[in-house]
N, CA and C of each residue as an Amber inpcrd file, in Angstrom:
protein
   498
   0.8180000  -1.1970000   0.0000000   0.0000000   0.0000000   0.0000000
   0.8640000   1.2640000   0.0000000   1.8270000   1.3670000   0.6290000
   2.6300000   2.5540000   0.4930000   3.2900000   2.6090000  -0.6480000
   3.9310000   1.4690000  -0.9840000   4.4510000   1.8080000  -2.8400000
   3.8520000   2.4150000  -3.5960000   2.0170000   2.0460000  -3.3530000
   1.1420000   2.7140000  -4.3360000   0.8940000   4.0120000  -4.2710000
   1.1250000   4.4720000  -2.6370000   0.8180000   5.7840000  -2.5280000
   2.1160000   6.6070000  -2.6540000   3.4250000   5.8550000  -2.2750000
   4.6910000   6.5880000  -3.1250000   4.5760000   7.0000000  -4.2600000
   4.2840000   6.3810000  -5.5150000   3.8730000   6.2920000  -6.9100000
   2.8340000   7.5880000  -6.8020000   1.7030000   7.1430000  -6.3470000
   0.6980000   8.0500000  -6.8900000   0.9220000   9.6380000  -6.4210000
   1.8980000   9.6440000  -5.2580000   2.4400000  11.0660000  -4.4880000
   3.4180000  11.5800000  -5.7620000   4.0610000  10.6640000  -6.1730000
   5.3070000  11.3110000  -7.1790000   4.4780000  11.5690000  -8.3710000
   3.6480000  10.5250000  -8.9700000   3.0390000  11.3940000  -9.6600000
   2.1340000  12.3210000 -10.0020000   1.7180000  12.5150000  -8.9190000
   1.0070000  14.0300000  -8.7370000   1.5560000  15.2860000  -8.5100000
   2.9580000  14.9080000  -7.7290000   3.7010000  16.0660000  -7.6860000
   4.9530000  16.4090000  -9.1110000   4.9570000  15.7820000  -9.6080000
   5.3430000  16.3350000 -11.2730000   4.3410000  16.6310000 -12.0790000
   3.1780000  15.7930000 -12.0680000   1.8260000  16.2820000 -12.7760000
   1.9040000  17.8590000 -12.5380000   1.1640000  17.9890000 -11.1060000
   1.0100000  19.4920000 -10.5230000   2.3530000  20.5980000 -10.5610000
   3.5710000  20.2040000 -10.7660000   4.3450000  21.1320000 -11.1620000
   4.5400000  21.4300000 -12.4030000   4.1500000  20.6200000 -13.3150000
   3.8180000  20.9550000 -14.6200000   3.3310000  21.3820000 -14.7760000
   1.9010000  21.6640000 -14.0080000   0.8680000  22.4010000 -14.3150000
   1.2820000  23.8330000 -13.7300000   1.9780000  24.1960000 -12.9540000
   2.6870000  25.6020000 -12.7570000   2.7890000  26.5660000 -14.0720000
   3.4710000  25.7030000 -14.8940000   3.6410000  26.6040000 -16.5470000
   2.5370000  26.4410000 -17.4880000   1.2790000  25.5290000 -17.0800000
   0.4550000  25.3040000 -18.3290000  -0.4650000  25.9210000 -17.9030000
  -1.1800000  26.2710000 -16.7440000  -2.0830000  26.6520000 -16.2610000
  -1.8450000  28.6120000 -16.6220000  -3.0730000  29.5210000 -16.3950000
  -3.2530000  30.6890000 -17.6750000  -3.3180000  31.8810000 -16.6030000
  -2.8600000  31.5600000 -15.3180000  -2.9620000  32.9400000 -14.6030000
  -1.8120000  32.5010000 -12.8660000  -1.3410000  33.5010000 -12.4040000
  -0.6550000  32.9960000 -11.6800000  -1.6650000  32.8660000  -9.9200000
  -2.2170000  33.3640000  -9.8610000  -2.9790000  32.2790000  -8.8430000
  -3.4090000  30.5540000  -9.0960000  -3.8290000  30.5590000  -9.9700000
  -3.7980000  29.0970000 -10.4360000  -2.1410000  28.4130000  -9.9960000
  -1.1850000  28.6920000 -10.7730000   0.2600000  28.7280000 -10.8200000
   0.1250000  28.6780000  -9.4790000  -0.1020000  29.6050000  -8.2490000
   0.5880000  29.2220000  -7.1110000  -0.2250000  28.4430000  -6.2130000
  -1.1380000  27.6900000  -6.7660000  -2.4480000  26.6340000  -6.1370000
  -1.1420000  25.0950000  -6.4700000  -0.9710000  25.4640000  -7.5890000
  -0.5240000  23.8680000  -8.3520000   0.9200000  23.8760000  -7.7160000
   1.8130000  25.0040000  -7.4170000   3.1940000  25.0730000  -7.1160000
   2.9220000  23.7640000  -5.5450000   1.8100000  24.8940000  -4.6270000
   1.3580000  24.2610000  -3.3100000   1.1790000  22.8580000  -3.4160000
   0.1000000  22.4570000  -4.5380000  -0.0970000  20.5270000  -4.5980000
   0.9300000  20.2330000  -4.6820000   1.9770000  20.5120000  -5.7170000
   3.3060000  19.4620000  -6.0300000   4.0580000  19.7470000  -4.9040000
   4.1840000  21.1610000  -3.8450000   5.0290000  20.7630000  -2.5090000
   4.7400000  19.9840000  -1.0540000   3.0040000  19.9350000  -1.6160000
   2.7110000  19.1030000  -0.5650000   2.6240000  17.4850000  -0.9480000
   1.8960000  17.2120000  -2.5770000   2.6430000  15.9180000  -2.5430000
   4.3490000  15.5590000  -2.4740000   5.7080000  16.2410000  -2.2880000
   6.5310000  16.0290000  -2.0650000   6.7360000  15.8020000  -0.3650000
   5.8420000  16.7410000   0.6060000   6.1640000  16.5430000   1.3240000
   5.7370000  15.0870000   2.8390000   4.4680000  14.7560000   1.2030000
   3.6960000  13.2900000   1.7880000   4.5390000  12.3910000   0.9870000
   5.3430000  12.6150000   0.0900000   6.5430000  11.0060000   0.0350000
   7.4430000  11.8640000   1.2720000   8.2330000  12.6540000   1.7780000
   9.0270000  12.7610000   3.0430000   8.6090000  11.6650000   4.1920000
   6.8560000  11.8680000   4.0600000   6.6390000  11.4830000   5.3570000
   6.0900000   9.6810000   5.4570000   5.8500000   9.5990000   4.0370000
   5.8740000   8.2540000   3.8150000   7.3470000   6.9060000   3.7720000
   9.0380000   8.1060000   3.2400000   9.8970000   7.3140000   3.8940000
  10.1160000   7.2960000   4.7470000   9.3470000   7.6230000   6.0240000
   9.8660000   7.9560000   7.4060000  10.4800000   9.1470000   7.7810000
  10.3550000  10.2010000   7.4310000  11.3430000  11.1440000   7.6420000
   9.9750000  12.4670000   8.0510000   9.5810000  12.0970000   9.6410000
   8.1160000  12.7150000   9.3950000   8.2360000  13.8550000   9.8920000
   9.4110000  14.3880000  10.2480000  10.2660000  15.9530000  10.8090000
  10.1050000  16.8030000   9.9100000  10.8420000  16.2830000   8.4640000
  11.0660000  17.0940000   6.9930000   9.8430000  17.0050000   6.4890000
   8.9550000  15.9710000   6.7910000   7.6830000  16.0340000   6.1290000
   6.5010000  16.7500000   6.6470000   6.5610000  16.9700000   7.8380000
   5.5230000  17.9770000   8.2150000   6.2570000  19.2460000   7.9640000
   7.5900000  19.8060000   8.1560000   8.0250000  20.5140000   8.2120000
   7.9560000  21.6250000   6.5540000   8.3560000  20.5610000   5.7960000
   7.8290000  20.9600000   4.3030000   6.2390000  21.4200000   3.8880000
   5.1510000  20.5290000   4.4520000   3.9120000  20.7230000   4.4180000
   3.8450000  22.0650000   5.2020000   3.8680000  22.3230000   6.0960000
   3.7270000  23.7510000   7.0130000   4.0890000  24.5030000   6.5240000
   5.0510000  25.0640000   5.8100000   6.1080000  25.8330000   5.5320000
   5.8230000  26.0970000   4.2090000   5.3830000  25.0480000   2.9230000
   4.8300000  25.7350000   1.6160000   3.1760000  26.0330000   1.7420000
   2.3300000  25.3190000   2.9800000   1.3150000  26.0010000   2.8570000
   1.2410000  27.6450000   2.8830000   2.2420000  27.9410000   4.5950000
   1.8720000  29.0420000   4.7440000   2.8860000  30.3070000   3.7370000
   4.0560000  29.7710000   3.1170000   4.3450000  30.1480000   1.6930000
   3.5040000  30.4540000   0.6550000   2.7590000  29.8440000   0.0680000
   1.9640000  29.7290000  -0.8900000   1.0870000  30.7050000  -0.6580000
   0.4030000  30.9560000   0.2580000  -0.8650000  32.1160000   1.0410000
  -0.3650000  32.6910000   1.4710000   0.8110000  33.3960000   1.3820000
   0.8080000  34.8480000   2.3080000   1.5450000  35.2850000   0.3640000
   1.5430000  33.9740000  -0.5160000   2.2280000  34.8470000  -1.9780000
   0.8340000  35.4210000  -2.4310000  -0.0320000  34.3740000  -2.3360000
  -1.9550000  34.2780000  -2.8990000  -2.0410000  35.7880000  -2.3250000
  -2.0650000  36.2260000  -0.6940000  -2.1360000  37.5270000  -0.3740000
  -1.6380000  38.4630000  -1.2410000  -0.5260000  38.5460000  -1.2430000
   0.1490000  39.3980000  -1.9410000  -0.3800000  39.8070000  -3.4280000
  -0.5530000  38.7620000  -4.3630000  -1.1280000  38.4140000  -5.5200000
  -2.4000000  39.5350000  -5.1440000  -3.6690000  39.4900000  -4.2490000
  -4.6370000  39.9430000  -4.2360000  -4.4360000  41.1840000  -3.8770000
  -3.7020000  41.5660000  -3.5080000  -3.3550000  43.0630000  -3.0910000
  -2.6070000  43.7920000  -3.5300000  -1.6260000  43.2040000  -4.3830000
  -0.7670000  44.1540000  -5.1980000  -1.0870000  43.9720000  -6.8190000
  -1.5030000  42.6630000  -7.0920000  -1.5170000  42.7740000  -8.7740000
  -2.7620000  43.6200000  -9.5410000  -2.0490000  44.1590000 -10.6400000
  -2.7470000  44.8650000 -11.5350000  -4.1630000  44.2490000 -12.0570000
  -4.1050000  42.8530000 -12.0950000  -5.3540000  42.2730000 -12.2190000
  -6.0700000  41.4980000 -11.2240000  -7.2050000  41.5600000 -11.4310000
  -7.9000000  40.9730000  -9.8660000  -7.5470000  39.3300000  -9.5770000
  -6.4560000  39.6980000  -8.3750000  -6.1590000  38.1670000  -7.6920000
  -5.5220000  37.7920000  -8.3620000  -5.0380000  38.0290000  -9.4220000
  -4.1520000  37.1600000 -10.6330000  -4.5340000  36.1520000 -11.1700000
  -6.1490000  36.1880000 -11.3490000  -6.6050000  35.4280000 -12.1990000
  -6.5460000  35.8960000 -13.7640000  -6.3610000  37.0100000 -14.2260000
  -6.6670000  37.0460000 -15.4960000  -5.4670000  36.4960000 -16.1910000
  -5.7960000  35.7990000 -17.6350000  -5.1750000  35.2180000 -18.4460000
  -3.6540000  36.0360000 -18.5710000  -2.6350000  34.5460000 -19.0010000
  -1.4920000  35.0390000 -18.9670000  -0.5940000  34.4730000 -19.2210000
   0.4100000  34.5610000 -20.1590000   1.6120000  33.3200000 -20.3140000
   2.3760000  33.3690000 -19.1140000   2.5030000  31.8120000 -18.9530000
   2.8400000  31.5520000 -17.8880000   5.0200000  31.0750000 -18.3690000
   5.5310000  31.4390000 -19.5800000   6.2140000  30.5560000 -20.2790000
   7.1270000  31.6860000 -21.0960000   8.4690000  31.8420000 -21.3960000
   8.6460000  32.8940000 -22.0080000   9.7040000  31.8510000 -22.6420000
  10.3040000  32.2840000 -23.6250000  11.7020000  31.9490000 -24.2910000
  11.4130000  29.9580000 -24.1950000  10.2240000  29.9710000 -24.8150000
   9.9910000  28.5090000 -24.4290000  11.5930000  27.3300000 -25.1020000
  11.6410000  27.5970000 -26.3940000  12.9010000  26.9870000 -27.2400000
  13.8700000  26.6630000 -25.9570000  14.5540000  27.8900000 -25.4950000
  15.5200000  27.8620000 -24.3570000  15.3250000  27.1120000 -23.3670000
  14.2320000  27.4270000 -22.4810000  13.7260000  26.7730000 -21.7440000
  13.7470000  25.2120000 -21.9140000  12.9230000  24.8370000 -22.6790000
  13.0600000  23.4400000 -22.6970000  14.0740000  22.8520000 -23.2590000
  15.1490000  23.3500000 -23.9050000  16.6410000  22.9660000 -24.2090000
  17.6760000  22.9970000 -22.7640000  16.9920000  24.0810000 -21.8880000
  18.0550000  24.4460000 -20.5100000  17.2850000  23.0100000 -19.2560000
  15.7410000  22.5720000 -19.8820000  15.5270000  21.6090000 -19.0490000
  15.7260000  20.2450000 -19.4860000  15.6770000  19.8360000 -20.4630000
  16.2450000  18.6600000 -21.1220000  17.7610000  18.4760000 -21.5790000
  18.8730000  19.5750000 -20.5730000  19.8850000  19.3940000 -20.8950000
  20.0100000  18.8790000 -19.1240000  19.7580000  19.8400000 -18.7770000
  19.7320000  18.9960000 -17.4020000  19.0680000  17.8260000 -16.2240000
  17.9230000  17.7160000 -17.2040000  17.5420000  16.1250000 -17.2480000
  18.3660000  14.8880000 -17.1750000  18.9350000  15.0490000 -18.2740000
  19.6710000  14.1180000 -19.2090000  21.2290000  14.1700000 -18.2870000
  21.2570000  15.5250000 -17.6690000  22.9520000  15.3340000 -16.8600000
  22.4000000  14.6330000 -15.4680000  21.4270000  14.8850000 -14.7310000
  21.0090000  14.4410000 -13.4090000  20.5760000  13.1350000 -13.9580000
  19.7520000  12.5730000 -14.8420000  19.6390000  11.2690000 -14.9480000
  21.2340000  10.4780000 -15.1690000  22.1780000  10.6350000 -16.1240000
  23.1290000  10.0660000 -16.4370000  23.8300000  10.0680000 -14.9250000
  24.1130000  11.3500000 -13.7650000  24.4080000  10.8780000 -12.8490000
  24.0350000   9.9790000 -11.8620000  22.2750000   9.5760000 -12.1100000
  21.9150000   8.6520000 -11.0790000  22.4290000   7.6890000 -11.9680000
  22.6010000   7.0770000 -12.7200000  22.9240000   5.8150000 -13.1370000
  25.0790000   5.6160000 -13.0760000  25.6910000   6.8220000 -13.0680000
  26.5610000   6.7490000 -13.6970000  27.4360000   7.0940000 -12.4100000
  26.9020000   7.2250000 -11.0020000  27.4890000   7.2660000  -9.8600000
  27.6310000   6.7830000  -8.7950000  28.6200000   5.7250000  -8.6180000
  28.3740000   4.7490000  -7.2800000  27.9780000   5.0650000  -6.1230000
  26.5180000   4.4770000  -5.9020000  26.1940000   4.6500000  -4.4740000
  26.7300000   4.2620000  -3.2850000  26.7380000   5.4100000  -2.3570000
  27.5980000   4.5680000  -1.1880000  26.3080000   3.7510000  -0.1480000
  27.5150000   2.4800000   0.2630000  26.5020000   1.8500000   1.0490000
  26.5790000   2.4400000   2.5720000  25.5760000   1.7980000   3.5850000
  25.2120000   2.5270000   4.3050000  26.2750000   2.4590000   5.7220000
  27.2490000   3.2570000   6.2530000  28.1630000   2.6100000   7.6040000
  27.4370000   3.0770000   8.9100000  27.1310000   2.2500000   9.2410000
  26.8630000   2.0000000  11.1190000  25.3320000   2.1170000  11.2050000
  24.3960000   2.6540000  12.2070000  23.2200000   2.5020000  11.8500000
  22.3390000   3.8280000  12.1540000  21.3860000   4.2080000  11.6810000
  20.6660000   5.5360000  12.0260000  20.6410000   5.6630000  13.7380000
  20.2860000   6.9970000  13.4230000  20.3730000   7.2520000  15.1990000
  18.9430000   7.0800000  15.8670000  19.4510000   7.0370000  17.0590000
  18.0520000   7.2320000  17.8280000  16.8870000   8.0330000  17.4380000
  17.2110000   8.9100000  17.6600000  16.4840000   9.9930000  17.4450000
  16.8830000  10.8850000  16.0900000  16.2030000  10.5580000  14.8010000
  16.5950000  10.8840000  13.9710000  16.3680000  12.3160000  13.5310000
  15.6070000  13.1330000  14.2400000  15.0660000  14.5340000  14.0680000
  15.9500000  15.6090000  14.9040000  16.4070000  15.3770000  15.9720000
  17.8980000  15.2980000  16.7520000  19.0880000  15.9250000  16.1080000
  19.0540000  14.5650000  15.1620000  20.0970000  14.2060000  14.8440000
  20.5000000  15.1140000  13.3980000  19.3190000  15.2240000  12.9480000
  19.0480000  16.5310000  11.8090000  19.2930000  17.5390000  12.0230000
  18.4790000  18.3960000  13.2600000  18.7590000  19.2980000  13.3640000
  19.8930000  20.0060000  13.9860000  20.7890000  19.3840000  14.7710000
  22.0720000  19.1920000  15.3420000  22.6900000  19.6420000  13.7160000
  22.8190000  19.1600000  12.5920000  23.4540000  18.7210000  11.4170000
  23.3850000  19.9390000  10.7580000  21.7630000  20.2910000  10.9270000
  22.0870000  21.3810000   9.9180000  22.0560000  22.5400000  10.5000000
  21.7540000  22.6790000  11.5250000  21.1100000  24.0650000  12.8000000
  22.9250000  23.9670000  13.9600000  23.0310000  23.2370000  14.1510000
  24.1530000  23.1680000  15.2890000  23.9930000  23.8520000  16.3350000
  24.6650000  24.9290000  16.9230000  24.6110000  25.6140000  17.7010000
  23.3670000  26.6350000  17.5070000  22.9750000  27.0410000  16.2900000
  22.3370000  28.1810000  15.6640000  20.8100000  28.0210000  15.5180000
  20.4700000  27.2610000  16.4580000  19.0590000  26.7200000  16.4460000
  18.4370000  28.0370000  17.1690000  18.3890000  28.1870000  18.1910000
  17.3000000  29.1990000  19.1550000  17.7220000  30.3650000  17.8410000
  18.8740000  31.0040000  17.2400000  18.4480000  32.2880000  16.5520000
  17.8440000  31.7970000  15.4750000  17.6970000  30.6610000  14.5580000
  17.1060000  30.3460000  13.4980000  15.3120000  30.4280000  14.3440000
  15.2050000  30.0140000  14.9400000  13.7000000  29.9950000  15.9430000
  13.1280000  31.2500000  15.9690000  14.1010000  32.3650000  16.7500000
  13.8430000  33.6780000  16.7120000  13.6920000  34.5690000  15.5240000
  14.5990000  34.0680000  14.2980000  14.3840000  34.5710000  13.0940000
  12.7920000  34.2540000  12.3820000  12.9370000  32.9970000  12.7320000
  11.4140000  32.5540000  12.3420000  10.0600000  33.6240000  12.9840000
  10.4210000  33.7390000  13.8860000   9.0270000  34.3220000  14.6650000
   9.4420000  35.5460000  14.1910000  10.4980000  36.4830000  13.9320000
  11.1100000  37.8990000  13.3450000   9.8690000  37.8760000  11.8810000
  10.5090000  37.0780000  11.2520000   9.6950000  36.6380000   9.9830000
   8.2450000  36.8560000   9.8520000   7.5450000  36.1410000  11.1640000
   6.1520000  35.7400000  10.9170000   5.7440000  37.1640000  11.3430000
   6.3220000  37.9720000  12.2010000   5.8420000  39.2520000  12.4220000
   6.1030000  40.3940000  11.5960000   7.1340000  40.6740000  10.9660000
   7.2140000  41.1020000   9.1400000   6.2160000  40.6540000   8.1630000
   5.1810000  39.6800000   8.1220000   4.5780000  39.4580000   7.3240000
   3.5010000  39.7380000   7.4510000   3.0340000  39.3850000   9.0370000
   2.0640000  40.0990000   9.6630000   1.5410000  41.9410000   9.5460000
   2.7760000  42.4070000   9.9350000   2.7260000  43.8230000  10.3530000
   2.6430000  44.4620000   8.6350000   3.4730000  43.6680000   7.5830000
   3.3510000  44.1370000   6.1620000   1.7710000  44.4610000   5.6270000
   1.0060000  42.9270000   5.6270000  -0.7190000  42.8750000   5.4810000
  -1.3600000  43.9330000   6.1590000  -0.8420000  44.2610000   7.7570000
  -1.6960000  45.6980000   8.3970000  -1.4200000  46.7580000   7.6340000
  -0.0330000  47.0510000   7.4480000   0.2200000  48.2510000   7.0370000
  -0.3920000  48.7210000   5.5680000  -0.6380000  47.6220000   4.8220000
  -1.1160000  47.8060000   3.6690000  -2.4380000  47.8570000   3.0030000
  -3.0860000  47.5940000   4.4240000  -4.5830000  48.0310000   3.8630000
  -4.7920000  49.5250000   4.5300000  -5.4310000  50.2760000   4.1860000
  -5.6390000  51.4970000   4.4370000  -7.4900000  51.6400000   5.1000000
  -8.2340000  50.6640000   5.2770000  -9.2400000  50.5420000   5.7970000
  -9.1250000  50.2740000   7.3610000  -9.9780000  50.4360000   8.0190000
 -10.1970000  49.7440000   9.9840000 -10.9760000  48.6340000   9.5670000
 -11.0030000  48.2490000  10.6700000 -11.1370000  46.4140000  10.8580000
 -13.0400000  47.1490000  10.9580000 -13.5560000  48.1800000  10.8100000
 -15.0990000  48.1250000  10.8800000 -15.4050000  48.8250000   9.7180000
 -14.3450000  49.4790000   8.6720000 -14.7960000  49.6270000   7.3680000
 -15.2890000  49.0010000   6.6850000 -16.1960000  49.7870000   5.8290000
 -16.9550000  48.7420000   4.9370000 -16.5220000  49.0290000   3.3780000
């Protein structure tokens, strides 16, 4: 059962990132960006890795909607639904992505994997964040909450109505 839902996660999340460039307005575009990061972040949590996988899910939801905000409040057209190439210099483009296809595939086949020495840790979320945070965890924490209140205080400042305007 999980193979099937590995499979059907991967292919929904290339489906839906494809649909990033085919789809005709960029709210659409940042609906489909959201599916393909949240089906990436349900294979995370389907190999076990359920730290990076909630962590990814949280993090492009509230990504995705504070861009959707933005979209509704700053673009020239309403919400960024109106029609729109989503695609420029297509020739290039798909020559700059089928060149690097073709180099990342030839390296999965063309690079010895290493096998695995000694055994995962206890606590494998720990052991992550130790790895990539080290010492620098509580200011990465504090930056975070810095963040969420910059984004916050941006949305107040930018409407020019009171919370009882009509």
């Amino acid at each position: 059962m999980e193979a099937v839902a590995f499979w059907v996660l991967a292919v929904a999340a290339v489906g839906t990132g494809a649909a990033v460039f085919v789809v005709d307005s960029m709210a659409r575009a940042t609906f489909a960006l959201l599916a393909s990061f949240l089906c990436a972040g349900g294979e995370l949590l389907l190999v076990g890795l359920r730290y990076l996988g909630v962590l990814v899910v949280l993090m492009m939801i509230m990504e995705m909607l504070v861009m959707a905000v933005f979209m509704v409040m700053y673009m020239m057209n309403p919400a960024g639904l109106m029609p729109m190439s989503m695609t420029h210099n297509r020739r290039g483009a798909l020559a700059v992505a089928g060149g690097a296809f073709a180099a990342l595939a030839a390296g999965i086949l063309a690079v010895p994997w290493p096998e695995r020495r000694g055994r995962p840790p206890h606590d494998p979320t720990v052991a992550l964040g130790d790895a990539v945070m080290g010492p620098s965890m509580l200011v990465m924490m504090v930056i975070g909450v810095a963040i969420l209140a910059t984004m916050i205080a941006t949305v107040v400042l930018a409407t020019h109505r009171g919370r009882y305007d009509a």
